[in-house]
């Protein structure tokens, strides 16, 4: 499939979440895609870290998000709103917390 290259820039954000060990990366990705909207054009898993410490019951999962609109340049406020919706959904649905 050929697709015209957009004249408008992509905007990327990387987010890392701390989740319980039972939460899978595919669950995190599915939940993020469900609320992100059509401007999310690419989502990739780029890191999973789990401590070898037996007492540690969680892991870190990092996602790379790329947003773009085919008809205009997205504003910082719009991107921030998309990211906030994703963070809220992952927190509510999967107990994920944003890592600093």
CSV table of C-alpha atoms in Angstrom, one decimal:
chain,number,residue,atom,x,y,z
A,1,UNK,CA,0.0,0.0,0.0
A,2,UNK,CA,1.2,3.4,-0.9
A,3,UNK,CA,0.3,6.4,1.2
A,4,UNK,CA,1.1,10.0,0.7
A,5,UNK,CA,3.7,11.5,3.0
A,6,UNK,CA,2.1,14.0,5.4
A,7,UNK,CA,3.2,17.6,5.1
A,8,UNK,CA,2.7,18.0,8.9
A,9,UNK,CA,5.2,17.0,11.6
A,10,UNK,CA,5.1,14.0,13.8
A,11,UNK,CA,5.4,14.5,17.6
A,12,UNK,CA,6.9,11.8,19.7
A,13,UNK,CA,6.6,11.2,23.5
A,14,UNK,CA,8.2,8.5,25.6
A,15,UNK,CA,6.4,7.3,28.7
A,16,UNK,CA,7.5,4.8,31.3
A,17,UNK,CA,5.1,3.1,33.6
A,18,UNK,CA,5.5,1.1,36.8
A,19,UNK,CA,3.1,-1.9,36.8
A,20,UNK,CA,2.4,-5.0,38.8
A,21,UNK,CA,4.2,-8.2,37.4
A,22,UNK,CA,0.8,-9.6,36.3
A,23,UNK,CA,0.2,-6.8,33.9
A,24,UNK,CA,1.4,-7.6,30.4
A,25,UNK,CA,2.9,-5.2,27.9
A,26,UNK,CA,0.1,-6.1,25.4
A,27,UNK,CA,-2.5,-5.1,28.0
A,28,UNK,CA,-0.8,-1.7,28.4
A,29,UNK,CA,-0.5,-1.2,24.6
A,30,UNK,CA,-4.2,-2.2,24.0
A,31,UNK,CA,-5.4,0.2,26.7
A,32,UNK,CA,-3.3,3.1,25.4
A,33,UNK,CA,-4.5,2.6,21.8
A,34,UNK,CA,-8.1,2.4,23.0
A,35,UNK,CA,-8.1,5.9,24.3
A,36,UNK,CA,-5.4,7.7,22.3
A,37,UNK,CA,-7.5,8.6,19.3
A,38,UNK,CA,-6.7,8.5,15.6
A,39,UNK,CA,-3.8,10.9,15.9
A,40,UNK,CA,-1.8,8.2,17.5
A,41,UNK,CA,-0.1,6.8,14.4
A,42,UNK,CA,2.5,4.6,16.0
A,43,UNK,CA,3.0,3.0,19.4
A,44,UNK,CA,6.0,0.9,20.3
A,45,UNK,CA,7.2,-1.0,23.3
A,46,UNK,CA,10.9,-0.1,23.7
A,47,UNK,CA,11.8,-1.2,27.2
A,48,UNK,CA,10.8,-3.7,29.9
A,49,UNK,CA,12.7,-3.8,33.2
A,50,UNK,CA,12.1,-6.2,36.0
A,51,UNK,CA,14.3,-6.2,39.1
A,52,UNK,CA,15.8,-9.5,40.2
A,53,UNK,CA,14.9,-8.6,43.7
A,54,UNK,CA,12.3,-11.1,44.9
A,55,UNK,CA,10.6,-8.5,47.1
A,56,UNK,CA,9.9,-6.3,44.1
A,57,UNK,CA,6.5,-7.2,42.7
A,58,UNK,CA,6.5,-4.8,39.8
A,59,UNK,CA,8.2,-3.9,36.5
A,60,UNK,CA,8.8,-0.9,34.3
A,61,UNK,CA,7.4,-0.8,30.8
A,62,UNK,CA,8.3,2.1,28.4
A,63,UNK,CA,6.2,3.0,25.4
A,64,UNK,CA,7.1,5.3,22.5
A,65,UNK,CA,4.1,7.2,21.2
A,66,UNK,CA,4.0,9.1,17.9
A,67,UNK,CA,1.2,11.5,17.1
A,68,UNK,CA,0.3,13.2,13.8
A,69,UNK,CA,-2.7,14.7,12.0
A,70,UNK,CA,-2.9,14.4,8.2
A,71,UNK,CA,-4.6,17.8,7.8
A,72,UNK,CA,-2.8,20.1,10.3
A,73,UNK,CA,0.0,20.5,12.8
A,74,UNK,CA,-1.0,19.4,16.3
A,75,UNK,CA,-0.6,21.8,19.2
A,76,UNK,CA,1.4,21.1,22.4
A,77,UNK,CA,-1.9,21.3,24.3
A,78,UNK,CA,-3.5,18.7,22.1
A,79,UNK,CA,-0.5,16.4,22.5
A,80,UNK,CA,-0.5,16.9,26.2
A,81,UNK,CA,-4.3,16.1,26.3
A,82,UNK,CA,-3.7,12.8,24.4
A,83,UNK,CA,-0.9,11.9,26.8
A,84,UNK,CA,-3.0,12.7,29.8
A,85,UNK,CA,-5.8,10.5,28.6
A,86,UNK,CA,-3.4,7.6,28.1
A,87,UNK,CA,-1.9,8.1,31.5
A,88,UNK,CA,-5.3,8.3,33.2
A,89,UNK,CA,-6.6,5.2,31.4
A,90,UNK,CA,-3.6,3.1,32.2
A,91,UNK,CA,-3.7,4.2,35.8
A,92,UNK,CA,-7.5,3.4,36.2
A,93,UNK,CA,-7.6,0.2,34.2
A,94,UNK,CA,-4.3,-1.4,35.0
A,95,UNK,CA,-3.0,0.4,38.1
A,96,UNK,CA,0.0,1.8,36.2
A,97,UNK,CA,1.9,4.7,37.6
A,98,UNK,CA,4.0,7.1,35.5
A,99,UNK,CA,7.7,6.8,36.3
A,100,UNK,CA,9.6,10.1,36.7
